[in-house]
Amino acid sequence: MQEPQTVKAHDLSFELMISEKEIQAKVEAMGEILQKKYKGKNPLFLGVLNGSFVFTADLVRAFGGTCEVSFIKLSSYSGLESTGEVATVIGLTTDVEDRHVIVVEDIIDTGKTMHDFLPTLKNMNPASVAFATFLLKPDAVKYKFPIEYIGYEIPNKFVIGYGLDYNERGRNLRGIYQLK
């Protein structure tokens, strides 16, 4: 089934930016890279809710090796805008000491959320920390930290689909859609 070229979420219209087929191919490629990097290890994939739940599930399946999955919920968005404040809604309950942690994000734009979370994570003494994001907005980045695995770099446009939302709508879309 081919995804629609345009969709509506609340009062806004969005147009297709990345198709489901392109997404699947990119996630498979990222999974293969991670499998080589973490061969013989048991990494912890740490998904950042809500947006990364679809990508995390697909990435773990593409990884295919022995691993564990946990989630945290950090929030910095309201509507179309970042609030500038990072709130921990659901904290990390998994012990990460001496673990290889792969933080999985749906999208990194300013980078503030992960920049603020990274010291907390490092204080838990993981063996290593790596970041995997499906989307990166390089023109929006204000807070630098190493992002080892990037699906796509996109322009600084608001997007929904594949887990990303506009006021909780659009997460279930199979493609990525940008604001018209």
mmCIF file of C-alpha atoms in Angstrom:
data_model
loop_
_atom_site.group_PDB
_atom_site.id
_atom_site.type_symbol
_atom_site.label_atom_id
_atom_site.label_comp_id
_atom_site.label_asym_id
_atom_site.label_seq_id
_atom_site.Cartn_x
_atom_site.Cartn_y
_atom_site.Cartn_z
ATOM 1 C CA MET A 1 0.000 0.000 0.000
ATOM 2 C CA GLN A 2 1.481 3.321 -1.069
ATOM 3 C CA GLU A 3 1.420 6.083 1.487
ATOM 4 C CA PRO A 4 -0.416 9.306 0.702
ATOM 5 C CA GLN A 5 1.553 12.245 -0.678
ATOM 6 C CA THR A 6 -0.148 14.697 1.706
ATOM 7 C CA VAL A 7 -1.762 14.293 5.129
ATOM 8 C CA LYS A 8 -3.479 16.499 7.702
ATOM 9 C CA ALA A 9 -2.815 16.591 11.426
ATOM 10 C CA HIS A 10 -5.142 18.851 13.368
ATOM 11 C CA ASP A 11 -5.223 22.092 11.356
ATOM 12 C CA LEU A 12 -1.966 21.611 9.407
ATOM 13 C CA SER A 13 -1.067 19.931 6.109
ATOM 14 C CA PHE A 14 2.097 17.900 5.565
ATOM 15 C CA GLU A 15 3.718 16.483 2.415
ATOM 16 C CA LEU A 16 5.705 13.272 2.007
ATOM 17 C CA MET A 17 9.435 13.740 2.591
ATOM 18 C CA ILE A 18 10.773 10.168 3.128
ATOM 19 C CA SER A 19 8.816 7.101 2.023
ATOM 20 C CA GLU A 20 8.244 3.952 4.053
ATOM 21 C CA LYS A 21 10.457 2.002 1.634
ATOM 22 C CA GLU A 22 13.340 4.467 2.085
ATOM 23 C CA ILE A 23 12.882 4.331 5.871
ATOM 24 C CA GLN A 24 13.011 0.536 5.926
ATOM 25 C CA ALA A 25 16.183 0.438 3.834
ATOM 26 C CA LYS A 26 17.900 3.044 6.035
ATOM 27 C CA VAL A 27 16.970 1.253 9.276
ATOM 28 C CA GLU A 28 18.238 -2.085 7.918
ATOM 29 C CA ALA A 29 21.558 -0.447 6.974
ATOM 30 C CA MET A 30 21.875 1.149 10.423
ATOM 31 C CA GLY A 31 21.098 -2.202 12.080
ATOM 32 C CA GLU A 32 23.862 -3.916 10.101
ATOM 33 C CA ILE A 33 26.391 -1.260 11.119
ATOM 34 C CA LEU A 34 25.411 -1.595 14.780
ATOM 35 C CA GLN A 35 25.567 -5.387 14.573
ATOM 36 C CA LYS A 36 29.186 -5.214 13.380
ATOM 37 C CA LYS A 37 30.136 -2.626 16.007
ATOM 38 C CA TYR A 38 28.557 -4.517 18.932
ATOM 39 C CA LYS A 39 29.216 -8.091 17.813
ATOM 40 C CA GLY A 40 29.600 -10.361 20.831
ATOM 41 C CA LYS A 41 28.299 -7.671 23.191
ATOM 42 C CA ASN A 42 24.888 -7.207 24.761
ATOM 43 C CA PRO A 43 24.113 -3.522 24.158
ATOM 44 C CA LEU A 44 21.242 -1.720 25.804
ATOM 45 C CA PHE A 45 19.113 0.200 23.323
ATOM 46 C CA LEU A 46 17.683 3.124 25.282
ATOM 47 C CA GLY A 47 14.729 4.580 23.396
ATOM 48 C CA VAL A 48 13.596 8.121 24.136
ATOM 49 C CA LEU A 49 9.800 8.215 24.288
ATOM 50 C CA ASN A 50 7.414 8.980 22.809
ATOM 51 C CA GLY A 51 8.794 9.632 19.364
ATOM 52 C CA SER A 52 11.434 6.909 19.099
ATOM 53 C CA PHE A 53 9.234 3.915 19.882
ATOM 54 C CA VAL A 54 8.743 2.949 16.211
ATOM 55 C CA PHE A 55 12.390 3.518 15.243
ATOM 56 C CA THR A 56 13.645 1.700 18.358
ATOM 57 C CA ALA A 57 11.518 -1.364 17.583
ATOM 58 C CA ASP A 58 12.628 -1.444 13.940
ATOM 59 C CA LEU A 59 16.294 -0.795 14.799
ATOM 60 C CA VAL A 60 16.436 -3.571 17.402
ATOM 61 C CA ARG A 61 14.934 -6.032 14.902
ATOM 62 C CA ALA A 62 17.404 -4.868 12.222
ATOM 63 C CA PHE A 63 20.244 -5.255 14.750
ATOM 64 C CA GLY A 64 19.309 -8.896 15.171
ATOM 65 C CA GLY A 65 21.940 -9.670 17.816
ATOM 66 C CA THR A 66 21.704 -10.167 21.548
ATOM 67 C CA CYS A 67 20.556 -6.932 23.148
ATOM 68 C CA GLU A 68 18.203 -5.406 25.665
ATOM 69 C CA VAL A 69 15.758 -2.530 25.338
ATOM 70 C CA SER A 70 14.641 0.095 27.826
ATOM 71 C CA PHE A 71 12.916 3.461 27.530
ATOM 72 C CA ILE A 72 13.025 6.881 29.125
ATOM 73 C CA LYS A 73 10.735 9.803 28.528
ATOM 74 C CA LEU A 74 12.240 13.254 28.221
ATOM 75 C CA SER A 75 10.160 16.138 26.972
ATOM 76 C CA SER A 76 11.047 19.542 25.565
ATOM 77 C CA TYR A 77 8.285 20.199 23.008
ATOM 78 C CA SER A 78 4.895 21.835 23.059
ATOM 79 C CA GLY A 79 3.100 22.022 19.703
ATOM 80 C CA LEU A 80 5.564 23.080 16.997
ATOM 81 C CA GLU A 81 8.121 24.651 19.333
ATOM 82 C CA SER A 82 10.792 23.481 21.722
ATOM 83 C CA THR A 83 10.102 24.848 25.193
ATOM 84 C CA GLY A 84 13.818 25.162 25.949
ATOM 85 C CA GLU A 85 13.305 23.166 29.141
ATOM 86 C CA VAL A 86 13.949 19.424 29.395
ATOM 87 C CA ALA A 87 11.655 17.503 31.714
ATOM 88 C CA THR A 88 12.213 13.882 32.757
ATOM 89 C CA VAL A 89 8.789 12.305 32.609
ATOM 90 C CA ILE A 90 9.866 8.655 32.954
ATOM 91 C CA GLY A 91 13.336 8.002 34.309
ATOM 92 C CA LEU A 92 15.810 5.239 33.594
ATOM 93 C CA THR A 93 15.077 2.135 35.656
ATOM 94 C CA THR A 94 17.651 -0.185 34.044
ATOM 95 C CA ASP A 95 21.141 -0.492 35.533
ATOM 96 C CA VAL A 96 23.565 0.775 32.877
ATOM 97 C CA GLU A 97 26.828 0.367 34.800
ATOM 98 C CA ASP A 98 29.458 -1.265 32.560
ATOM 99 C CA ARG A 99 26.881 -1.584 29.745
ATOM 100 C CA HIS A 100 27.204 -0.422 26.150
ATOM 101 C CA VAL A 101 24.303 2.006 25.830
ATOM 102 C CA ILE A 102 22.875 3.114 22.494
ATOM 103 C CA VAL A 103 20.538 6.066 23.030
ATOM 104 C CA VAL A 104 17.887 5.950 20.298
ATOM 105 C CA GLU A 105 16.217 9.194 19.241
ATOM 106 C CA ASP A 106 13.631 9.830 16.556
ATOM 107 C CA ILE A 107 14.964 13.307 15.803
ATOM 108 C CA ILE A 108 17.632 15.657 17.066
ATOM 109 C CA ASP A 109 17.149 19.311 16.277
ATOM 110 C CA THR A 110 18.658 21.745 18.822
ATOM 111 C CA GLY A 111 20.281 18.851 20.716
ATOM 112 C CA LYS A 112 19.333 20.313 24.096
ATOM 113 C CA THR A 113 17.433 17.256 25.325
ATOM 114 C CA MET A 114 20.351 14.860 24.813
ATOM 115 C CA HIS A 115 22.949 17.454 25.833
ATOM 116 C CA ASP A 116 21.153 17.858 29.173
ATOM 117 C CA PHE A 117 20.613 14.100 29.633
ATOM 118 C CA LEU A 118 24.162 12.970 28.748
ATOM 119 C CA PRO A 119 25.838 13.966 32.073
ATOM 120 C CA THR A 120 23.131 12.096 34.008
ATOM 121 C CA LEU A 121 23.700 9.007 31.896
ATOM 122 C CA LYS A 122 27.511 9.204 32.165
ATOM 123 C CA ASN A 123 27.242 9.462 35.975
ATOM 124 C CA MET A 124 25.720 5.954 35.871
ATOM 125 C CA ASN A 125 29.100 4.605 34.608
ATOM 126 C CA PRO A 126 28.181 2.862 31.358
ATOM 127 C CA ALA A 127 30.990 1.119 29.456
ATOM 128 C CA SER A 128 30.137 3.318 26.466
ATOM 129 C CA VAL A 129 27.441 5.657 25.214
ATOM 130 C CA ALA A 130 26.526 6.106 21.554
ATOM 131 C CA PHE A 131 23.699 8.059 19.968
ATOM 132 C CA ALA A 132 21.545 6.805 17.104
ATOM 133 C CA THR A 133 19.017 9.209 15.647
ATOM 134 C CA PHE A 134 16.763 8.606 12.704
ATOM 135 C CA LEU A 135 16.639 12.291 11.769
ATOM 136 C CA LEU A 136 19.067 15.137 12.396
ATOM 137 C CA LYS A 137 18.453 18.808 11.640
ATOM 138 C CA PRO A 138 22.051 20.081 11.344
ATOM 139 C CA ASP A 139 20.938 23.691 10.767
ATOM 140 C CA ALA A 140 19.032 23.679 14.078
ATOM 141 C CA VAL A 141 21.761 22.145 16.280
ATOM 142 C CA LYS A 142 22.789 24.450 19.128
ATOM 143 C CA TYR A 143 24.204 21.873 21.545
ATOM 144 C CA LYS A 144 27.032 19.688 20.242
ATOM 145 C CA PHE A 145 27.651 16.110 21.319
ATOM 146 C CA PRO A 146 28.807 13.094 19.294
ATOM 147 C CA ILE A 147 26.051 11.476 17.238
ATOM 148 C CA GLU A 148 27.540 8.269 15.883
ATOM 149 C CA TYR A 149 24.592 6.912 13.884
ATOM 150 C CA ILE A 150 22.380 9.159 11.742
ATOM 151 C CA GLY A 151 19.629 7.972 9.431
ATOM 152 C CA TYR A 152 18.935 11.188 7.536
ATOM 153 C CA GLU A 153 19.976 14.813 7.781
ATOM 154 C CA ILE A 154 16.978 16.991 6.972
ATOM 155 C CA PRO A 155 16.281 20.728 6.642
ATOM 156 C CA ASN A 156 15.018 22.619 9.669
ATOM 157 C CA LYS A 157 11.339 21.906 8.903
ATOM 158 C CA PHE A 158 8.696 20.475 11.204
ATOM 159 C CA VAL A 159 8.051 16.784 10.441
ATOM 160 C CA ILE A 160 5.641 14.067 11.537
ATOM 161 C CA GLY A 161 5.289 10.341 10.933
ATOM 162 C CA TYR A 162 7.261 7.235 11.856
ATOM 163 C CA GLY A 163 6.750 8.013 15.549
ATOM 164 C CA LEU A 164 6.999 11.807 15.321
ATOM 165 C CA ASP A 165 3.909 13.847 16.064
ATOM 166 C CA TYR A 166 2.173 17.187 15.990
ATOM 167 C CA ASN A 167 0.252 17.401 19.267
ATOM 168 C CA GLU A 168 0.065 13.577 19.376
ATOM 169 C CA ARG A 169 -1.181 13.156 15.791
ATOM 170 C CA GLY A 170 0.730 11.538 12.948
ATOM 171 C CA ARG A 171 2.905 9.066 14.903
ATOM 172 C CA ASN A 172 1.323 6.132 13.053
ATOM 173 C CA LEU A 173 2.189 7.369 9.553
ATOM 174 C CA ARG A 174 4.576 5.010 7.757
ATOM 175 C CA GLY A 175 6.517 7.796 6.025
ATOM 176 C CA ILE A 176 8.035 11.083 7.188
ATOM 177 C CA TYR A 177 6.016 14.165 6.269
ATOM 178 C CA GLN A 178 7.140 17.793 6.360
ATOM 179 C CA LEU A 179 4.959 20.807 7.084
ATOM 180 C CA LYS A 180 3.657 22.353 3.862
#
